[in-house]
């Protein structure tokens, strides 16, 4: 009898349409402001910068977003007043600043009843000559470039900090402490760069996860020791196997207390990926939802608004439809996710993405 009842419940779940969700069902409706987005604002004066950022907030408010995630440390640099990291010339194109961009963004976000999280790329030093020379010429730890125990080079001008180094971990933790102690941020956010392709030599998969886990635990404990209300979240790749290979131990982060407050995997496919019969978005969404999760850890998802209208050739959904985001938000709701992030702000200015956003509002408000 019990088996029959279970079968009936499963059939009801499958065949009875699920109610549409409301955007207000999600506690986090976030927008990532990448360094490429922030680079478009003026840094000549505080007034000019605040005008640009205020306009950006207005642009996302009309789509009922409630959180901004701003990349204040992209290349071992700082978009704030730091004693540990040089000013981000990659973003500001300035030798120095007469104001504090992060403080301005916090003030504007909070004035608009929005949460704001400081997005830190913990390990990345450089991706090109410009960011490499910034570290070489400005960083107090530029000498680490000559020490393989502290940094790993994996291509021309491309370096990361070595996650195995205790000195590196201390430096990253001190940087997080500096932000949480000095700024009224609502969260600290790490993205998907841990070990990257080309930096695995000399380590096993388990070693890579162990080294990264040491940092994640230290960051979490440091944040909570300063302000328990500040959340710590990570946005890893949407490919589970790649996460594990690169040292992102998402199973532990989700299932055990003391690592993170939330996980936001970047599920950047549509369900029309490939031949359209893989339902890739739904498949990845389910995969992360099925990982055992501690009751204190929340699951969100990163969505690829930037793909709107011009997805890669094998992902036809982004080319052929304008309701991908709307459909994905419904799928997240059905799988128990509590929010999402849209990558990235610049897409809010693109016609193809605006069609996706209008569909989202029409279907879920």
GROMACS .gro file of C-alpha atoms in nm:
model
  365
    1UNK     CA    1   0.000   0.000   0.000
    2UNK     CA    2   0.282   0.242   0.088
    3UNK     CA    3   0.451   0.175  -0.248
    4UNK     CA    4   0.124   0.243  -0.432
    5UNK     CA    5   0.077   0.572  -0.247
    6UNK     CA    6   0.434   0.679  -0.327
    7UNK     CA    7   0.380   0.601  -0.695
    8UNK     CA    8   0.061   0.809  -0.695
    9UNK     CA    9   0.245   1.104  -0.537
   10UNK     CA   10   0.521   1.085  -0.799
   11UNK     CA   11   0.266   1.078  -1.081
   12UNK     CA   12   0.084   1.377  -0.935
   13UNK     CA   13   0.410   1.571  -0.914
   14UNK     CA   14   0.500   1.489  -1.274
   15UNK     CA   15   0.169   1.544  -1.448
   16UNK     CA   16   0.002   1.824  -1.252
   17UNK     CA   17   0.142   2.163  -1.362
   18UNK     CA   18   0.340   2.343  -1.097
   19UNK     CA   19   0.216   2.691  -1.008
   20UNK     CA   20   0.418   2.974  -1.160
   21UNK     CA   21   0.656   3.142  -0.920
   22UNK     CA   22   0.669   3.507  -0.836
   23UNK     CA   23   0.999   3.692  -0.847
   24UNK     CA   24   0.923   3.791  -0.491
   25UNK     CA   25   0.944   3.421  -0.399
   26UNK     CA   26   1.323   3.452  -0.420
   27UNK     CA   27   1.521   3.610  -0.138
   28UNK     CA   28   1.810   3.697  -0.371
   29UNK     CA   29   1.762   3.856  -0.713
   30UNK     CA   30   2.113   3.967  -0.789
   31UNK     CA   31   2.310   4.133  -1.066
   32UNK     CA   32   2.684   4.087  -1.106
   33UNK     CA   33   2.882   4.404  -1.177
   34UNK     CA   34   3.203   4.264  -1.327
   35UNK     CA   35   3.523   4.463  -1.361
   36UNK     CA   36   3.429   4.509  -1.726
   37UNK     CA   37   3.102   4.673  -1.621
   38UNK     CA   38   3.266   4.888  -1.356
   39UNK     CA   39   3.529   4.996  -1.608
   40UNK     CA   40   3.256   5.181  -1.801
   41UNK     CA   41   3.190   5.426  -1.516
   42UNK     CA   42   3.372   5.756  -1.470
   43UNK     CA   43   3.633   5.780  -1.195
   44UNK     CA   44   3.733   6.141  -1.257
   45UNK     CA   45   3.528   6.258  -0.959
   46UNK     CA   46   3.301   6.118  -0.691
   47UNK     CA   47   3.008   6.308  -0.840
   48UNK     CA   48   3.060   6.157  -1.186
   49UNK     CA   49   3.100   5.805  -1.048
   50UNK     CA   50   2.794   5.827  -0.827
   51UNK     CA   51   2.587   5.958  -1.116
   52UNK     CA   52   2.686   5.657  -1.327
   53UNK     CA   53   2.629   5.400  -1.053
   54UNK     CA   54   2.297   5.556  -0.951
   55UNK     CA   55   2.178   5.525  -1.309
   56UNK     CA   56   2.284   5.160  -1.312
   57UNK     CA   57   2.081   5.096  -0.998
   58UNK     CA   58   1.778   5.257  -1.161
   59UNK     CA   59   1.825   5.034  -1.465
   60UNK     CA   60   1.809   4.714  -1.259
   61UNK     CA   61   1.545   4.824  -1.006
   62UNK     CA   62   1.272   4.825  -1.268
   63UNK     CA   63   1.325   4.451  -1.308
   64UNK     CA   64   1.286   4.397  -0.932
   65UNK     CA   65   1.646   4.308  -0.857
   66UNK     CA   66   1.739   4.343  -0.489
   67UNK     CA   67   2.114   4.267  -0.471
   68UNK     CA   68   2.426   4.395  -0.645
   69UNK     CA   69   2.750   4.196  -0.645
   70UNK     CA   70   3.035   4.433  -0.730
   71UNK     CA   71   3.380   4.309  -0.831
   72UNK     CA   72   3.602   4.513  -0.606
   73UNK     CA   73   3.907   4.287  -0.636
   74UNK     CA   74   3.958   4.131  -0.977
   75UNK     CA   75   4.340   4.113  -1.011
   76UNK     CA   76   4.490   4.135  -0.663
   77UNK     CA   77   4.392   4.501  -0.669
   78UNK     CA   78   4.127   4.710  -0.499
   79UNK     CA   79   3.833   4.929  -0.594
   80UNK     CA   80   3.836   5.067  -0.241
   81UNK     CA   81   4.075   5.228   0.006
   82UNK     CA   82   4.313   4.943   0.086
   83UNK     CA   83   4.639   4.916   0.276
   84UNK     CA   84   4.703   4.571   0.126
   85UNK     CA   85   4.622   4.601  -0.244
   86UNK     CA   86   4.698   4.870  -0.503
   87UNK     CA   87   4.420   5.071  -0.664
   88UNK     CA   88   4.270   4.891  -0.962
   89UNK     CA   89   4.407   5.072  -1.265
   90UNK     CA   90   4.246   4.803  -1.482
   91UNK     CA   91   3.906   4.939  -1.378
   92UNK     CA   92   3.968   5.306  -1.304
   93UNK     CA   93   4.243   5.391  -1.558
   94UNK     CA   94   4.364   5.630  -1.286
   95UNK     CA   95   4.690   5.643  -1.094
   96UNK     CA   96   4.503   5.738  -0.778
   97UNK     CA   97   4.150   5.820  -0.666
   98UNK     CA   98   4.008   6.120  -0.481
   99UNK     CA   99   3.718   5.914  -0.341
  100UNK     CA  100   3.629   5.560  -0.238
  101UNK     CA  101   3.418   5.381  -0.506
  102UNK     CA  102   3.310   5.097  -0.278
  103UNK     CA  103   3.183   5.335  -0.012
  104UNK     CA  104   2.987   5.526  -0.276
  105UNK     CA  105   2.835   5.204  -0.410
  106UNK     CA  106   2.737   5.089  -0.061
  107UNK     CA  107   2.570   5.422   0.015
  108UNK     CA  108   2.376   5.424  -0.313
  109UNK     CA  109   2.272   5.059  -0.290
  110UNK     CA  110   2.145   5.096   0.067
  111UNK     CA  111   1.965   5.420  -0.015
  112UNK     CA  112   1.776   5.216  -0.276
  113UNK     CA  113   1.701   4.932  -0.029
  114UNK     CA  114   1.936   4.696  -0.207
  115UNK     CA  115   2.190   4.458  -0.058
  116UNK     CA  116   2.546   4.488  -0.181
  117UNK     CA  117   2.816   4.221  -0.174
  118UNK     CA  118   3.186   4.272  -0.234
  119UNK     CA  119   3.300   4.031  -0.505
  120UNK     CA  120   3.659   3.915  -0.456
  121UNK     CA  121   3.860   3.697  -0.690
  122UNK     CA  122   4.088   3.545  -0.427
  123UNK     CA  123   4.361   3.379  -0.634
  124UNK     CA  124   4.378   3.557  -0.969
  125UNK     CA  125   4.675   3.786  -1.020
  126UNK     CA  126   4.665   3.858  -1.393
  127UNK     CA  127   4.512   3.760  -1.726
  128UNK     CA  128   4.703   3.988  -1.960
  129UNK     CA  129   4.997   4.225  -1.978
  130UNK     CA  130   4.808   4.517  -1.821
  131UNK     CA  131   4.701   4.328  -1.509
  132UNK     CA  132   5.040   4.153  -1.487
  133UNK     CA  133   5.230   4.484  -1.494
  134UNK     CA  134   4.994   4.629  -1.234
  135UNK     CA  135   5.090   4.348  -0.994
  136UNK     CA  136   5.457   4.363  -1.087
  137UNK     CA  137   5.482   4.740  -1.036
  138UNK     CA  138   5.230   4.804  -0.758
  139UNK     CA  139   5.177   4.497  -0.540
  140UNK     CA  140   5.364   4.470  -0.207
  141UNK     CA  141   5.408   4.101  -0.294
  142UNK     CA  142   5.542   4.141  -0.647
  143UNK     CA  143   5.847   3.935  -0.549
  144UNK     CA  144   5.621   3.631  -0.519
  145UNK     CA  145   5.622   3.612  -0.900
  146UNK     CA  146   5.970   3.461  -0.872
  147UNK     CA  147   5.861   3.202  -0.615
  148UNK     CA  148   5.665   2.900  -0.739
  149UNK     CA  149   5.558   2.822  -0.384
  150UNK     CA  150   5.365   3.151  -0.378
  151UNK     CA  151   5.244   3.200  -0.736
  152UNK     CA  152   5.175   2.979  -1.038
  153UNK     CA  153   5.221   3.101  -1.393
  154UNK     CA  154   5.027   2.904  -1.654
  155UNK     CA  155   5.043   3.118  -1.970
  156UNK     CA  156   5.199   3.443  -2.089
  157UNK     CA  157   5.117   3.713  -1.831
  158UNK     CA  158   4.871   3.478  -1.659
  159UNK     CA  159   4.931   3.401  -1.290
  160UNK     CA  160   4.740   3.291  -0.982
  161UNK     CA  161   4.840   3.280  -0.617
  162UNK     CA  162   4.939   2.930  -0.512
  163UNK     CA  163   4.652   2.794  -0.296
  164UNK     CA  164   4.896   2.561  -0.118
  165UNK     CA  165   5.077   2.855   0.044
  166UNK     CA  166   4.994   2.958   0.400
  167UNK     CA  167   5.131   3.305   0.324
  168UNK     CA  168   4.887   3.335   0.035
  169UNK     CA  169   4.596   3.221   0.251
  170UNK     CA  170   4.688   3.474   0.520
  171UNK     CA  171   4.709   3.752   0.261
  172UNK     CA  172   4.366   3.670   0.114
  173UNK     CA  173   4.205   3.639   0.457
  174UNK     CA  174   4.356   3.972   0.565
  175UNK     CA  175   4.208   4.129   0.252
  176UNK     CA  176   3.861   4.000   0.337
  177UNK     CA  177   3.903   4.118   0.696
  178UNK     CA  178   3.993   4.465   0.571
  179UNK     CA  179   3.668   4.491   0.374
  180UNK     CA  180   3.437   4.355   0.644
  181UNK     CA  181   3.593   4.568   0.919
  182UNK     CA  182   3.586   4.892   0.720
  183UNK     CA  183   3.273   4.870   0.505
  184UNK     CA  184   2.906   4.804   0.566
  185UNK     CA  185   2.883   4.533   0.301
  186UNK     CA  186   2.609   4.271   0.321
  187UNK     CA  187   2.827   3.993   0.191
  188UNK     CA  188   3.159   3.869   0.056
  189UNK     CA  189   3.135   3.684  -0.274
  190UNK     CA  190   3.393   3.456  -0.440
  191UNK     CA  191   3.359   3.352  -0.805
  192UNK     CA  192   3.471   3.044  -1.000
  193UNK     CA  193   3.849   3.091  -1.013
  194UNK     CA  194   4.036   2.847  -0.790
  195UNK     CA  195   4.301   2.629  -0.946
  196UNK     CA  196   4.259   2.681  -1.321
  197UNK     CA  197   4.360   2.473  -1.622
  198UNK     CA  198   4.738   2.466  -1.640
  199UNK     CA  199   4.796   2.502  -1.266
  200UNK     CA  200   4.727   2.145  -1.150
  201UNK     CA  201   5.080   2.008  -1.192
  202UNK     CA  202   5.233   1.862  -0.876
  203UNK     CA  203   4.904   1.825  -0.690
  204UNK     CA  204   4.632   1.563  -0.666
  205UNK     CA  205   4.264   1.645  -0.685
  206UNK     CA  206   4.223   1.584  -0.313
  207UNK     CA  207   4.520   1.808  -0.232
  208UNK     CA  208   4.372   2.089  -0.439
  209UNK     CA  209   4.041   2.061  -0.256
  210UNK     CA  210   4.217   2.047   0.083
  211UNK     CA  211   4.421   2.362   0.013
  212UNK     CA  212   4.117   2.557  -0.109
  213UNK     CA  213   3.907   2.433   0.184
  214UNK     CA  214   4.162   2.572   0.429
  215UNK     CA  215   4.110   2.916   0.278
  216UNK     CA  216   3.731   2.890   0.262
  217UNK     CA  217   3.707   2.792   0.629
  218UNK     CA  218   3.942   3.071   0.733
  219UNK     CA  219   3.747   3.329   0.533
  220UNK     CA  220   3.415   3.213   0.676
  221UNK     CA  221   3.541   3.220   1.034
  222UNK     CA  222   3.702   3.560   0.987
  223UNK     CA  223   3.383   3.714   0.848
  224UNK     CA  224   3.165   3.571   1.125
  225UNK     CA  225   3.406   3.682   1.396
  226UNK     CA  226   3.366   4.041   1.276
  227UNK     CA  227   2.997   4.053   1.181
  228UNK     CA  228   2.773   3.747   1.187
  229UNK     CA  229   2.522   3.922   0.961
  230UNK     CA  230   2.764   3.942   0.668
  231UNK     CA  231   2.708   3.643   0.439
  232UNK     CA  232   2.978   3.451   0.254
  233UNK     CA  233   2.887   3.295  -0.079
  234UNK     CA  234   3.065   3.128  -0.367
  235UNK     CA  235   2.967   3.106  -0.734
  236UNK     CA  236   3.150   2.805  -0.882
  237UNK     CA  237   3.130   2.673  -1.235
  238UNK     CA  238   2.809   2.501  -1.336
  239UNK     CA  239   3.005   2.195  -1.442
  240UNK     CA  240   3.033   1.976  -1.133
  241UNK     CA  241   3.329   1.773  -1.261
  242UNK     CA  242   3.528   2.088  -1.341
  243UNK     CA  243   3.459   2.223  -0.993
  244UNK     CA  244   3.605   1.919  -0.825
  245UNK     CA  245   3.904   1.908  -1.059
  246UNK     CA  246   3.989   2.273  -0.987
  247UNK     CA  247   3.968   2.232  -0.610
  248UNK     CA  248   3.615   2.362  -0.550
  249UNK     CA  249   3.486   2.106  -0.298
  250UNK     CA  250   3.121   2.195  -0.339
  251UNK     CA  251   2.996   1.876  -0.171
  252UNK     CA  252   3.168   1.973   0.153
  253UNK     CA  253   3.070   2.339   0.127
  254UNK     CA  254   2.705   2.247   0.084
  255UNK     CA  255   2.682   1.966   0.336
  256UNK     CA  256   2.889   2.094   0.627
  257UNK     CA  257   2.850   2.400   0.843
  258UNK     CA  258   3.134   2.648   0.865
  259UNK     CA  259   3.229   2.695   0.500
  260UNK     CA  260   2.970   2.912   0.323
  261UNK     CA  261   2.626   3.065   0.367
  262UNK     CA  262   2.524   3.008   0.005
  263UNK     CA  263   2.631   2.847  -0.321
  264UNK     CA  264   2.543   3.003  -0.656
  265UNK     CA  265   2.662   2.770  -0.936
  266UNK     CA  266   2.685   2.931  -1.279
  267UNK     CA  267   2.430   2.728  -1.475
  268UNK     CA  268   2.489   2.902  -1.805
  269UNK     CA  269   2.328   2.661  -2.053
  270UNK     CA  270   1.980   2.668  -2.198
  271UNK     CA  271   1.763   2.358  -2.222
  272UNK     CA  272   1.814   2.369  -2.599
  273UNK     CA  273   2.186   2.308  -2.570
  274UNK     CA  274   2.319   2.065  -2.831
  275UNK     CA  275   2.041   1.892  -3.019
  276UNK     CA  276   1.783   2.020  -2.777
  277UNK     CA  277   1.721   1.684  -2.613
  278UNK     CA  278   1.969   1.712  -2.328
  279UNK     CA  279   1.771   1.968  -2.124
  280UNK     CA  280   2.113   2.084  -2.004
  281UNK     CA  281   1.995   2.365  -1.778
  282UNK     CA  282   1.743   2.144  -1.600
  283UNK     CA  283   1.996   1.861  -1.574
  284UNK     CA  284   2.260   2.080  -1.409
  285UNK     CA  285   2.001   2.247  -1.191
  286UNK     CA  286   1.888   1.907  -1.063
  287UNK     CA  287   2.248   1.788  -1.014
  288UNK     CA  288   2.331   2.068  -0.771
  289UNK     CA  289   1.992   2.043  -0.598
  290UNK     CA  290   2.053   1.672  -0.532
  291UNK     CA  291   2.377   1.731  -0.338
  292UNK     CA  292   2.313   1.683   0.036
  293UNK     CA  293   2.286   2.027   0.193
  294UNK     CA  294   2.320   2.150   0.551
  295UNK     CA  295   2.013   2.338   0.667
  296UNK     CA  296   2.213   2.658   0.709
  297UNK     CA  297   2.337   2.665   0.347
  298UNK     CA  298   2.120   2.824   0.077
  299UNK     CA  299   2.124   2.731  -0.293
  300UNK     CA  300   2.100   2.998  -0.563
  301UNK     CA  301   2.191   2.983  -0.933
  302UNK     CA  302   2.381   3.209  -1.170
  303UNK     CA  303   2.200   3.269  -1.501
  304UNK     CA  304   2.359   3.373  -1.831
  305UNK     CA  305   2.175   3.689  -1.928
  306UNK     CA  306   2.483   3.781  -2.133
  307UNK     CA  307   2.405   3.493  -2.372
  308UNK     CA  308   2.073   3.649  -2.473
  309UNK     CA  309   2.039   3.666  -2.852
  310UNK     CA  310   2.392   3.550  -2.925
  311UNK     CA  311   2.451   3.219  -2.753
  312UNK     CA  312   2.722   2.988  -2.876
  313UNK     CA  313   2.642   2.791  -3.189
  314UNK     CA  314   2.563   2.470  -3.001
  315UNK     CA  315   2.328   2.644  -2.753
  316UNK     CA  316   2.035   2.725  -2.976
  317UNK     CA  317   1.800   2.835  -2.700
  318UNK     CA  318   1.970   3.171  -2.658
  319UNK     CA  319   1.942   3.240  -3.030
  320UNK     CA  320   1.589   3.121  -3.091
  321UNK     CA  321   1.397   3.224  -2.779
  322UNK     CA  322   1.350   3.532  -2.563
  323UNK     CA  323   1.205   3.360  -2.256
  324UNK     CA  324   1.506   3.153  -2.147
  325UNK     CA  325   1.560   3.340  -1.820
  326UNK     CA  326   1.190   3.334  -1.740
  327UNK     CA  327   1.172   2.958  -1.797
  328UNK     CA  328   1.488   2.899  -1.597
  329UNK     CA  329   1.357   3.098  -1.301
  330UNK     CA  330   1.049   2.873  -1.298
  331UNK     CA  331   1.271   2.562  -1.306
  332UNK     CA  332   1.478   2.698  -1.016
  333UNK     CA  333   1.163   2.752  -0.816
  334UNK     CA  334   1.047   2.397  -0.878
  335UNK     CA  335   1.383   2.258  -0.766
  336UNK     CA  336   1.394   2.450  -0.438
  337UNK     CA  337   1.642   2.725  -0.525
  338UNK     CA  338   1.599   3.043  -0.322
  339UNK     CA  339   1.735   3.298  -0.567
  340UNK     CA  340   1.949   3.375  -0.867
  341UNK     CA  341   2.213   3.609  -1.005
  342UNK     CA  342   2.219   3.755  -1.357
  343UNK     CA  343   2.553   3.786  -1.533
  344UNK     CA  344   2.609   4.069  -1.599
  345UNK     CA  345   2.506   4.436  -1.564
  346UNK     CA  346   2.618   4.536  -1.915
  347UNK     CA  347   2.355   4.302  -2.058
  348UNK     CA  348   2.080   4.522  -1.909
  349UNK     CA  349   2.172   4.771  -2.181
  350UNK     CA  350   2.140   4.523  -2.469
  351UNK     CA  351   1.816   4.489  -2.668
  352UNK     CA  352   1.825   4.108  -2.677
  353UNK     CA  353   1.867   4.087  -2.300
  354UNK     CA  354   1.594   4.344  -2.240
  355UNK     CA  355   1.353   4.112  -2.422
  356UNK     CA  356   1.452   3.836  -2.179
  357UNK     CA  357   1.404   4.068  -1.880
  358UNK     CA  358   1.064   4.187  -2.002
  359UNK     CA  359   0.955   3.825  -2.040
  360UNK     CA  360   1.078   3.757  -1.686
  361UNK     CA  361   0.870   4.042  -1.546
  362UNK     CA  362   0.563   3.954  -1.753
  363UNK     CA  363   0.567   3.590  -1.643
  364UNK     CA  364   0.663   3.627  -1.279
  365UNK     CA  365   0.513   3.950  -1.146
   0.00000   0.00000   0.00000
